[in-house]
Short mmCIF file of C-alpha atoms and ligand atoms in Angstrom, two decimals:
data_model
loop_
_atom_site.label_atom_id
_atom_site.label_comp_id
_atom_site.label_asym_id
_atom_site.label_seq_id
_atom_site.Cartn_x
_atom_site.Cartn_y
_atom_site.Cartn_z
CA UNK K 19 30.73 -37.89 -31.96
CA UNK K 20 30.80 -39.80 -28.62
CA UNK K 21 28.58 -42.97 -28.42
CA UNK K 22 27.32 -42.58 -24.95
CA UNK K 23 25.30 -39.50 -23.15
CA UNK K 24 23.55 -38.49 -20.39
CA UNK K 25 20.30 -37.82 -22.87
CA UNK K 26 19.36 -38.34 -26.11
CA UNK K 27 16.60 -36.76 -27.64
CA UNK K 28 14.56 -38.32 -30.29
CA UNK K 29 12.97 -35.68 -32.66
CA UNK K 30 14.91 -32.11 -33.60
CA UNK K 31 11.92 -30.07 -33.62
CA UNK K 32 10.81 -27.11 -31.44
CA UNK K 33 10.25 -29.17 -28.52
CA UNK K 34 12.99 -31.40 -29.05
CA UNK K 35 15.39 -28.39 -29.27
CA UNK K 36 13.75 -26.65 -26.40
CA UNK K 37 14.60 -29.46 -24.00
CA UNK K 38 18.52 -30.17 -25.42
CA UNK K 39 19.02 -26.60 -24.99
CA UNK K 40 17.92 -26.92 -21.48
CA UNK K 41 19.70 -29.37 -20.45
CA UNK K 42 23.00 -28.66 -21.77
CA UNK K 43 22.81 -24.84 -19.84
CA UNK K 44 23.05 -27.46 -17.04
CA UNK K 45 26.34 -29.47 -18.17
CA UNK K 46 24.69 -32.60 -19.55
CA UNK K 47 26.20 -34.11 -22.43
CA UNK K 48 23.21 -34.25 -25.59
CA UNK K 49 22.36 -36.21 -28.50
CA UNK K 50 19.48 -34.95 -30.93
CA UNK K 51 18.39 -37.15 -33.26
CA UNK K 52 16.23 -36.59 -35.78
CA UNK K 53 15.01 -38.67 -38.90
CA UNK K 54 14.56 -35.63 -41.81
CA UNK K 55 16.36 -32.25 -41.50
CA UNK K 56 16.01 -30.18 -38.01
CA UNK K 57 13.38 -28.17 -37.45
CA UNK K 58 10.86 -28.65 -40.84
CA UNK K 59 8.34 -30.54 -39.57
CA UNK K 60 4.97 -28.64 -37.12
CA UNK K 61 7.76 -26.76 -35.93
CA UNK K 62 8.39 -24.15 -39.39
CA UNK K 63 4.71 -24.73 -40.57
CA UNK K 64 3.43 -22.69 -37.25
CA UNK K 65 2.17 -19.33 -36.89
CA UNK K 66 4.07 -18.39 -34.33
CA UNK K 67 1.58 -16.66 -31.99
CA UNK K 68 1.99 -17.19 -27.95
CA UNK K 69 -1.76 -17.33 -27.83
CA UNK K 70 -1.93 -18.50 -24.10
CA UNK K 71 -5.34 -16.17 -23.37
CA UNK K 72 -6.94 -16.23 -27.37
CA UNK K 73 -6.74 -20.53 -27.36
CA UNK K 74 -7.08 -21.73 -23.87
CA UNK K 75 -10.52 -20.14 -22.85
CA UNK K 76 -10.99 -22.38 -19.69
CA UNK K 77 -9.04 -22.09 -16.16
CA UNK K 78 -6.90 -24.80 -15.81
CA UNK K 79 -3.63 -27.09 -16.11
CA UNK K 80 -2.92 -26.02 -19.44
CA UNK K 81 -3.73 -22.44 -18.93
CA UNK K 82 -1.29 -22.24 -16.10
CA UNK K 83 1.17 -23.66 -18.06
CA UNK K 84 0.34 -21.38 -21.20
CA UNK K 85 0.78 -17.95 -18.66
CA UNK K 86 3.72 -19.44 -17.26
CA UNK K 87 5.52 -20.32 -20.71
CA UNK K 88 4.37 -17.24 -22.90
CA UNK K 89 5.60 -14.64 -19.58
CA UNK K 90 9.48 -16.50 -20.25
CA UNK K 91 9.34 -15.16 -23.93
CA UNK K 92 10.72 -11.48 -22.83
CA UNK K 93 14.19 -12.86 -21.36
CA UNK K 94 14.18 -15.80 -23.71
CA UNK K 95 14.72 -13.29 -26.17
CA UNK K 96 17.14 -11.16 -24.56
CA UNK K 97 19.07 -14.73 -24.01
CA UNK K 98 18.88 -16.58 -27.38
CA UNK K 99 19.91 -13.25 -28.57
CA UNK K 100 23.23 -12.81 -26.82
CA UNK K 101 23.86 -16.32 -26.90
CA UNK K 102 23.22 -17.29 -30.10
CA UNK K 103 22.62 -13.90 -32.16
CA UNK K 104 19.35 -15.24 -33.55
CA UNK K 105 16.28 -12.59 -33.24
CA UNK K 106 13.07 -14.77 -32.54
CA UNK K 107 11.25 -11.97 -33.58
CA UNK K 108 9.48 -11.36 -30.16
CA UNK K 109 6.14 -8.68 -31.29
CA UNK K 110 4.10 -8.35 -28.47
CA UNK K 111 1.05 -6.26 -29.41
CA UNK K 112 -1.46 -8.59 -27.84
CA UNK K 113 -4.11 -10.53 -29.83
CA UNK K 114 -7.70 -9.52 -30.54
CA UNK K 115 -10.50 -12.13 -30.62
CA UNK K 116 -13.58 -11.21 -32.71
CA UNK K 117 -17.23 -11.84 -32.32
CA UNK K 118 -19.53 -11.25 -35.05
CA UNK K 119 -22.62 -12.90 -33.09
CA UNK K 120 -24.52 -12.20 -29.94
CA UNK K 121 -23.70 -15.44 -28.78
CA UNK K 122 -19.83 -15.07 -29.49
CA UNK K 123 -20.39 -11.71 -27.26
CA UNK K 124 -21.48 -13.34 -24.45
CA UNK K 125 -18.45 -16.20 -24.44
CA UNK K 126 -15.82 -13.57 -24.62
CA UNK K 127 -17.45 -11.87 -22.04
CA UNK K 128 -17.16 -14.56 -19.86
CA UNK K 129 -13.79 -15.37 -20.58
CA UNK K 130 -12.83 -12.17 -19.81
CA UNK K 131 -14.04 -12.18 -16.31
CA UNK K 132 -12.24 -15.63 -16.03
CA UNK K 133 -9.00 -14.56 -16.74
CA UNK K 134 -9.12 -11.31 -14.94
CA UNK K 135 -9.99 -13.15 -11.95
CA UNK K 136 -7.22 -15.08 -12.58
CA UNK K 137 -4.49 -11.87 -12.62
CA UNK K 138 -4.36 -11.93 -16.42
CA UNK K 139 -5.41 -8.78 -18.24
CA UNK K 140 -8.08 -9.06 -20.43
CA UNK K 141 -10.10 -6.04 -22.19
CA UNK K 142 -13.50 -5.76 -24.15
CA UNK K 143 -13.56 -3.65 -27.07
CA UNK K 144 -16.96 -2.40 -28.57
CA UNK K 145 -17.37 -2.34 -32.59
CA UNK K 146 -16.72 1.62 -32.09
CA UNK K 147 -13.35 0.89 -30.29
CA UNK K 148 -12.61 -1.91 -32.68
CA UNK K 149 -12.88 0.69 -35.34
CA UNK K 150 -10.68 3.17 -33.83
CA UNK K 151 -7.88 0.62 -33.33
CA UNK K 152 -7.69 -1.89 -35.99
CA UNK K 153 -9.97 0.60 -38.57
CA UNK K 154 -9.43 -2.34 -41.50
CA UNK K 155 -11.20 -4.82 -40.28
CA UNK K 156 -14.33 -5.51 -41.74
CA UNK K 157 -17.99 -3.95 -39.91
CA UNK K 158 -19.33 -7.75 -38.96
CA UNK K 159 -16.69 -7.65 -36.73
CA UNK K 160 -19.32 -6.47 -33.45
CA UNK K 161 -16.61 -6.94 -30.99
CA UNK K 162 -13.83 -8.76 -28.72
CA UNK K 163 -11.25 -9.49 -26.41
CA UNK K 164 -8.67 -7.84 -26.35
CA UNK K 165 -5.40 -9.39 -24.30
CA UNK K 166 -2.42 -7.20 -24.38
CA UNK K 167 0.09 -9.68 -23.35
CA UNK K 168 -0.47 -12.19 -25.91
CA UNK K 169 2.10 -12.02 -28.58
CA UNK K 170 4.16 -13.94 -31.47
CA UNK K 171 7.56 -15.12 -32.78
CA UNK K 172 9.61 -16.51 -35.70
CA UNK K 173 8.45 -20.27 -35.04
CA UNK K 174 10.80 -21.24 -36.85
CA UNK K 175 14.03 -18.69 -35.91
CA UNK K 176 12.73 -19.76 -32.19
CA UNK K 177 13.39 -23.22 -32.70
CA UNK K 178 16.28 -22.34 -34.36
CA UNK K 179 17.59 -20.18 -31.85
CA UNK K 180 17.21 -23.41 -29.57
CA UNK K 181 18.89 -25.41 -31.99
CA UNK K 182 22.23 -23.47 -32.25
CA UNK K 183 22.18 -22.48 -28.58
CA UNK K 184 22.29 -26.09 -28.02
CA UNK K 185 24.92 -26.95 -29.98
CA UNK K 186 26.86 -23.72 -29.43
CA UNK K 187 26.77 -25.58 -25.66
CA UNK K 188 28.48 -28.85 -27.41
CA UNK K 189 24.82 -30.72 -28.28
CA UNK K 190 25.60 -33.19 -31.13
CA UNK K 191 23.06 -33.57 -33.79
CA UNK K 192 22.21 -36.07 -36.13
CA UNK K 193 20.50 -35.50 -39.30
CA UNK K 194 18.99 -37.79 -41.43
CA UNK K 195 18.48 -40.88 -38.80
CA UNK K 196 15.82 -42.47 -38.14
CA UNK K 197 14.91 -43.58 -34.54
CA UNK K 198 13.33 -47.06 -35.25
CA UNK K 199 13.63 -48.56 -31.44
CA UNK K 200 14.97 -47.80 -27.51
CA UNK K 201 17.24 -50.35 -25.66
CA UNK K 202 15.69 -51.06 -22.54
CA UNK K 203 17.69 -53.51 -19.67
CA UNK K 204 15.73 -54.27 -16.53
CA UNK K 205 13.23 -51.88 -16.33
CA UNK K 206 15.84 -49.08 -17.43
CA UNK K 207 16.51 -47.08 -20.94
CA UNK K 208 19.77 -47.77 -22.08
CA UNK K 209 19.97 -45.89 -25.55
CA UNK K 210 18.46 -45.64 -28.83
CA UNK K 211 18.67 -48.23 -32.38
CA UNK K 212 18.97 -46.53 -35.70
CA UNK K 213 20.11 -47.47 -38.69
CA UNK K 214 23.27 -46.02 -38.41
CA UNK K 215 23.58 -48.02 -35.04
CA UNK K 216 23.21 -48.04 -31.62
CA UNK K 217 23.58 -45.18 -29.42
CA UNK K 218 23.98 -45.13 -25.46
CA UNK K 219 22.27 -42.83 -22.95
CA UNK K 220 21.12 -42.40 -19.30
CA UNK K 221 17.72 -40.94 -20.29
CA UNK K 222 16.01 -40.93 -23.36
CA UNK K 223 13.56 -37.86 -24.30
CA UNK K 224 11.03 -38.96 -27.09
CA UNK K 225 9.97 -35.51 -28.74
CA UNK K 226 9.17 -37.05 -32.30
CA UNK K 227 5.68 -34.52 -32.06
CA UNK K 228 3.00 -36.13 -34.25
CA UNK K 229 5.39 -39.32 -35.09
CA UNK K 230 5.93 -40.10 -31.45
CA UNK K 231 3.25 -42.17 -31.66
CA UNK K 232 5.26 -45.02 -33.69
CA UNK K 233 7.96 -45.42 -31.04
CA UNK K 234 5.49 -45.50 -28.11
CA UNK K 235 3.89 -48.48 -29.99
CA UNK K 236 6.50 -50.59 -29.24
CA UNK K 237 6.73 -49.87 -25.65
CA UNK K 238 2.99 -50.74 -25.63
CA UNK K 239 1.89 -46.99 -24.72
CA UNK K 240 -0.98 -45.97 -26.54
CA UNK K 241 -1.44 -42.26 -25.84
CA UNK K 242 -4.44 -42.10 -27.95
CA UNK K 243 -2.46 -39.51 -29.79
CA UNK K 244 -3.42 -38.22 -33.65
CA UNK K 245 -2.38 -35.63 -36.29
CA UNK K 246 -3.97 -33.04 -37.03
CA UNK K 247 -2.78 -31.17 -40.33
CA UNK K 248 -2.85 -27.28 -40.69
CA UNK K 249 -2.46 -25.69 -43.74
CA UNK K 250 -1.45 -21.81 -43.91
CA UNK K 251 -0.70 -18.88 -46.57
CA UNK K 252 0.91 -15.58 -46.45
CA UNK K 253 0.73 -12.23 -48.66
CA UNK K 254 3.26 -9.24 -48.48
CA UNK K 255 1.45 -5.78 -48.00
CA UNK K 256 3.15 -1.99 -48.82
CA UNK K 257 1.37 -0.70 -46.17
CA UNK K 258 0.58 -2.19 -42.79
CA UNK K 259 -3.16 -3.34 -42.62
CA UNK K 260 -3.64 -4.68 -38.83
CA UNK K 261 -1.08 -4.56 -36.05
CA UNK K 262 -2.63 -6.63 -33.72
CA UNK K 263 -3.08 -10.41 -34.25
CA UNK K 264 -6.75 -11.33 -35.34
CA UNK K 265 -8.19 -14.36 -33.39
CA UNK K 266 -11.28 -15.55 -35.57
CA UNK K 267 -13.49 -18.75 -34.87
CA UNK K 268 -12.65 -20.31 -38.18
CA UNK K 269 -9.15 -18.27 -38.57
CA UNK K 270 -5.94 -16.12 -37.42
CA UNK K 271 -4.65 -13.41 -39.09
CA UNK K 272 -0.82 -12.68 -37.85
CA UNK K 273 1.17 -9.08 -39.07
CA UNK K 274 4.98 -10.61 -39.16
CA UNK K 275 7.31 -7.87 -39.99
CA UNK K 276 8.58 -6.07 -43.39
CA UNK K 277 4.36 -5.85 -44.14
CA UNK K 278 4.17 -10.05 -44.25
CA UNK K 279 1.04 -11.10 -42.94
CA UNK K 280 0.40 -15.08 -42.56
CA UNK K 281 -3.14 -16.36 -42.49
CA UNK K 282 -3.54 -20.21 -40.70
CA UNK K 283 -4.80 -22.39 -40.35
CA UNK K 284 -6.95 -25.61 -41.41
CA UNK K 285 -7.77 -28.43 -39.20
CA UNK K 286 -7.69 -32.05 -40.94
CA UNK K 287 -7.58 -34.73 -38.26
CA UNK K 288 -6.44 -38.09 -39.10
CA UNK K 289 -3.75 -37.52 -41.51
CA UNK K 290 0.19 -37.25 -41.87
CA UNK K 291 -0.15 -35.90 -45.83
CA UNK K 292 1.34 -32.31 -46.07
CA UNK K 293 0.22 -31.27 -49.13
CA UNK K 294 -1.46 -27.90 -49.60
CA UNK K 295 -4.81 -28.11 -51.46
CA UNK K 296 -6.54 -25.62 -53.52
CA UNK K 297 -9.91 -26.53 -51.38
CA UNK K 298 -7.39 -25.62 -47.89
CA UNK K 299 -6.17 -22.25 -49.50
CA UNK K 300 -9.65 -21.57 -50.63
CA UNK K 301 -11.46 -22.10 -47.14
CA UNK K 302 -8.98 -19.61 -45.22
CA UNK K 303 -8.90 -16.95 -48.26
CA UNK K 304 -12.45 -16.37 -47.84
CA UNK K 305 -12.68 -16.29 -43.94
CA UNK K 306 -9.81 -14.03 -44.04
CA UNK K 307 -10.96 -11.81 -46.53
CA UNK K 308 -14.22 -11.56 -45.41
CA UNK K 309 -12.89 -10.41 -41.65
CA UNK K 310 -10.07 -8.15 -43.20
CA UNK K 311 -11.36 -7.25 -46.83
CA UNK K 312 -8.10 -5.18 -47.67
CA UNK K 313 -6.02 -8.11 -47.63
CA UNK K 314 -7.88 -9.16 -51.54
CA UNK K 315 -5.10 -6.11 -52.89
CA UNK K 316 -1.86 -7.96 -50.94
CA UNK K 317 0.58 -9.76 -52.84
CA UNK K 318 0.74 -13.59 -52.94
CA UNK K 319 4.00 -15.00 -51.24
CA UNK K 320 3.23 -18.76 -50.63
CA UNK K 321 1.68 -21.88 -48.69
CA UNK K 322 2.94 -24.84 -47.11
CA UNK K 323 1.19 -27.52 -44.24
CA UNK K 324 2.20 -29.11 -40.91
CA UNK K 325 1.19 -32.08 -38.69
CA UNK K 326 -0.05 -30.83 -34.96
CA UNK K 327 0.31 -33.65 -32.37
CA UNK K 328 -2.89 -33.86 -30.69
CA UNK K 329 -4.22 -35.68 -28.06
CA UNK K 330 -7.67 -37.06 -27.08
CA UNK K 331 -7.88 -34.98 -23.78
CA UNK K 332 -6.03 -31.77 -25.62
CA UNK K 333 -2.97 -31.27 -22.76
CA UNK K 334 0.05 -32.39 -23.93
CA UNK K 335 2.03 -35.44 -22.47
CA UNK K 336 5.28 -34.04 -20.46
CA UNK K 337 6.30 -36.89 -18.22
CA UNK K 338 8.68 -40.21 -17.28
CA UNK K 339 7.50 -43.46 -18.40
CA UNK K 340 5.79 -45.16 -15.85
CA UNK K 341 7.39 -48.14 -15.30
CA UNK K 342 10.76 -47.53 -17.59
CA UNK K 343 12.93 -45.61 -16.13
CA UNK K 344 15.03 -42.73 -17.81
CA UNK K 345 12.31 -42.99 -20.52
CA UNK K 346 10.87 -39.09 -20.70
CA UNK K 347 8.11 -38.02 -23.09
CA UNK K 348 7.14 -34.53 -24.39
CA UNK K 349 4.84 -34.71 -27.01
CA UNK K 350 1.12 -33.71 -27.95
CA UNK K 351 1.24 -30.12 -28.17
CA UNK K 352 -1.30 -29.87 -30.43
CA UNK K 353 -1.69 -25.91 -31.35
CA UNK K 354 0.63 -24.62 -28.65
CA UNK K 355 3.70 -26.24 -29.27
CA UNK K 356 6.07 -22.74 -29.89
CA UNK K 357 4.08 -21.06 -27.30
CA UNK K 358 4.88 -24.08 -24.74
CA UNK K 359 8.22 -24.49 -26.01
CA UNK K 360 10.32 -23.14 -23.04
CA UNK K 361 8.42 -24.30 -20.00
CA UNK K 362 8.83 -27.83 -21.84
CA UNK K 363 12.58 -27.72 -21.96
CA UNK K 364 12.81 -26.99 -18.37
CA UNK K 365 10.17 -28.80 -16.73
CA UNK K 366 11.31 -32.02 -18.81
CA UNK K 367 15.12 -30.98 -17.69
CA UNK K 368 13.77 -30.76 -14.21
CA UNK K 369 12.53 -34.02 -14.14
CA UNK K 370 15.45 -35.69 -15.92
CA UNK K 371 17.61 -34.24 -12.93
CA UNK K 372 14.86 -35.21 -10.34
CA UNK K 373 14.43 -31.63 -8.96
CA UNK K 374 11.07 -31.00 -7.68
CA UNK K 375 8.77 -29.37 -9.71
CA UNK K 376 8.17 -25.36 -9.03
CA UNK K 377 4.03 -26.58 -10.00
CA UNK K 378 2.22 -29.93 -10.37
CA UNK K 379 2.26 -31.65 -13.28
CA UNK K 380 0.11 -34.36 -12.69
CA UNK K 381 -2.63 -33.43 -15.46
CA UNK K 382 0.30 -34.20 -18.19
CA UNK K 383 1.70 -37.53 -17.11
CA UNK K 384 1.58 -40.40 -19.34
CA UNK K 385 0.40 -42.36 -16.44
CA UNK K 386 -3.26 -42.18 -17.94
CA UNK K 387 -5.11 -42.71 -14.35
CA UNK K 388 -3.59 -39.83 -12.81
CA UNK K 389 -4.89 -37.60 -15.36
CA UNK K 390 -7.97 -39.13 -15.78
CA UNK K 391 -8.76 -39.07 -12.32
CA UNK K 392 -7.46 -35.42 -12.02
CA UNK K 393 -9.72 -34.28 -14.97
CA UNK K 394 -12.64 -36.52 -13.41
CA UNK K 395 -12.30 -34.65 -10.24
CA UNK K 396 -11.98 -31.08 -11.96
CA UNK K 397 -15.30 -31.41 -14.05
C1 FAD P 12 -0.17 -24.79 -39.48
C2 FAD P 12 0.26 -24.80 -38.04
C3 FAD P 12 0.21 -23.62 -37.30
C4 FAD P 12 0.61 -23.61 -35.96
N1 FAD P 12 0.63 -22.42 -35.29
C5 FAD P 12 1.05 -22.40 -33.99
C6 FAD P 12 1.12 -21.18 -33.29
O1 FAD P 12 0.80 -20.13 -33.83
N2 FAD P 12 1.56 -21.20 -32.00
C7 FAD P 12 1.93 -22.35 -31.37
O2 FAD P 12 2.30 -22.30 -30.20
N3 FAD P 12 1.90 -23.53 -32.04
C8 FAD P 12 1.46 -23.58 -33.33
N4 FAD P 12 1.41 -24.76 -34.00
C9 FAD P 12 1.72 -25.99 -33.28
C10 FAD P 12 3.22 -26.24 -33.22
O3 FAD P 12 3.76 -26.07 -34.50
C11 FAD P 12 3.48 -27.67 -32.72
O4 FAD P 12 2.78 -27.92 -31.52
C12 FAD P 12 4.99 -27.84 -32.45
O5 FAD P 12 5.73 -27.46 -33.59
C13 FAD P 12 5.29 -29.28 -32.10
O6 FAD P 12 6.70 -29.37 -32.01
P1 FAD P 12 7.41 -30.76 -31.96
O7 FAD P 12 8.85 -30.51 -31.82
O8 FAD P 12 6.72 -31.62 -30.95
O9 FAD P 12 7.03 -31.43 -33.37
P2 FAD P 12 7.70 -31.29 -34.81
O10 FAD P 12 8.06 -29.91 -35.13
O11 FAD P 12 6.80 -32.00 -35.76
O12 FAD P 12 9.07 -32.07 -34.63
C14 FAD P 12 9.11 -33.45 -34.35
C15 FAD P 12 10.35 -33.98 -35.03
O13 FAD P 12 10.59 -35.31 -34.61
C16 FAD P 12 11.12 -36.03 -35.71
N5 FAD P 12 10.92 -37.45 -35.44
C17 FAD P 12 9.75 -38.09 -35.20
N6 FAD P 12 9.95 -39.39 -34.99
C18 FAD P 12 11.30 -39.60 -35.09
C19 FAD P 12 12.13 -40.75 -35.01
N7 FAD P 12 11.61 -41.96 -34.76
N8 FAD P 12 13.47 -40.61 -35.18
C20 FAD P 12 14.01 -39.38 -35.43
N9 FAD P 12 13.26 -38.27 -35.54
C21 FAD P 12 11.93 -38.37 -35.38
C22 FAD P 12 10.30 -35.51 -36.90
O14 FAD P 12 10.96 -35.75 -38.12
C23 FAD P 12 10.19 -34.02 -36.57
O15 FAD P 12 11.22 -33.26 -37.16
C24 FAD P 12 1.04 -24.80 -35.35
C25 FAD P 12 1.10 -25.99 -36.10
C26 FAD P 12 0.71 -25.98 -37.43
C27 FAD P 12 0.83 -27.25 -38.22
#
């Protein structure tokens, strides 16, 4: 392992990956670092699903960006594929949010002529046409939106698939190492300190998701970021019950394949513990079974937890440092870190080679008057 790099990237997650992947395709020389074991952190707890119409209901920065990562997914899997022989598991049956209430009606409704006016496709389905198409789920179900491109992956073969693409390039990884500061001369980065040592760079990436926090301290850069933990579940079936993924208010309900179906997820701000509790399992059994009923016969397969990055405004931070040079950030994905994945790894590549931007990225800089001032303006 050499000692020096043009980039190191600090966190080996799905973001993390994303961006080392991108930037060795274009001949740099990479370093990921990362403190526990690659890819087991937000990045194999998520659901997988590339939800860029079912979670971002408002036009926007991060909607754009949502459209723009979730239409890469098609030749992303073509590419990890050849490259790397990993199948990211690419189902794209669209995603179906349900309204039980008048009210819910209405807001779907609305969305719907949002988005269309916006190019995407977007389709209401009356309780009769819910019934035809997805006949087991339950009568309150008195509607919804139906988006056909929306679809889902492996979360965690996807950030896999990054992972060994990367390396298969000649990325280095450590395991096991703990970032615990950045070497900074004049206004520049020069590397990383971890235990193990010190480790020289041109640019530095911090990608440490919901931990990225605890670096940024240092450099004085309060993001006003927090975690947020989700907790999930899945069942095996014999026979398929849905095919679509179910977006409800309170839950998601995601067919995986070989009749796996993984139900997700809790929201507990404030907190990095990643247990599972009864009271978590409990809360999303009931929702679930009470939109899908059939799913009370499946088999129990297991449940695990993961810390989202969030961040007070809810767009995540993809940007330089403002006043350190070669210092790059992507963090603060919140629920749409997989789905965000790929534009990340080349917008932040982008930047680290100074090419201009194909859009504006102003509403996710880390410079905090620039977004403030954009999202001022915009409301
Ligand atoms: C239950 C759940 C369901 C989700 N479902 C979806 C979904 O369906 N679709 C979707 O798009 N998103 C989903 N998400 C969100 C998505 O998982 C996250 O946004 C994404 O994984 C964030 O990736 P990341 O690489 O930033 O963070 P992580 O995967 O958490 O990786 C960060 C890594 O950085 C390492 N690190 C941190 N600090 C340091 C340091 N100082 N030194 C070395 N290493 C460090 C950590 O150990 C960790 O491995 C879900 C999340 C959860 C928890």
């Amino acid at each position: 392992m050499k000692k020096h790099y043009d980039t190191i990237v600090v966190g080996g997650g799905i973001i993390g990956n994303s961006i080392a992947y991108s930037l060795l395709k274009r001949g740099q020389s990479v370093l990921v670092i990362e403190k526990g074991e690659i890819n087991r952190k937000a990045s194999s707890a998520a659901a997988g699903m590339l939800a860029a119409q079912a979670e971002v209901t408002e036009a926007g920065p991060l909607f754009d960006l949502a459209r723009k990562s979730r239409n890469m997914f098609p030749s992303l899997n073509e590419e990890l594929m050849e490259r790397t022989g990993v199948d990211i598991e690419l189902i794209q049956k669209g995603m179906l949010t349900t309204a039980y209430t008048n009210d819910k009606v209405q807001e779907l409704k609305e969305v719907i002529d949002f988005q269309r006016s916006l190019g995407e496709e977007a389709v209401w389905l009356t309780r009769e046409d819910i019934q035809q198409v997805e006949p087991n789920l339950s009568e309150k179900v008195i509607g919804g939106m139906y988006a056909p491109r929306d679809g889902q992956v492996s979360a965690f073969k996807l950030a896999s698939g990054f992972a060994r693409g990367a390396s298969a390039l000649g990325g280095d990884y450590l395991e096991f190492t703990d970032v615990h500061g950045l070497l900074i001369e004049e206004g520049r980065v020069r590397g990383v300190q971890a235990l193990q040592g010190e480790f020289y760079s041109e640019n530095v990436v911090i990608a440490g998701g919901a931990w990225s926090t605890f670096l940024l301290k240092q450099l004085d850069v309060n993001l006003g970021m927090y975690p947020v933990k989700g907790e999930c579940f899945s069942v095996i079936t014999a026979l398929p019950l849905i095919t679509k993924t179910i977006f409800a208010e309170d839950c998601y309900i995601v067919p995986k394949r070989e009749g796996r179906i993984l139900v997700g997820a809790t929201m507990v701000p404030h907190t990095f513990d990643e247990k599972v509790t009864a009271d978590g399992v409990s809360w999303l059994l009931e929702r679930a079974i009470s939109i899908l009923p059939a799913l009370k016969e499946a088999e129990w397969e297991r449940a695990w937890a993961g810390i989202r990055p969030q961040t007070t405004d809810g767009l995540p931070y993809l940007g330089v440092h403002p006043t350190i040079s070669g210092l790059f950030v992507a963090t603060g994905h919140y629920r749409n870190g997989v789905l965000l994945s790929p534009i990340t790894g080349e917008v932040i590549a982008d930047m680290i080679e100074q090419k201009e931007l194909p859009f504006a990225m102003q509403a996710f800089s880390l410079d905090l008057q620039t977004r403030r001032g954009l999202y001022e303006a915009s409301n």
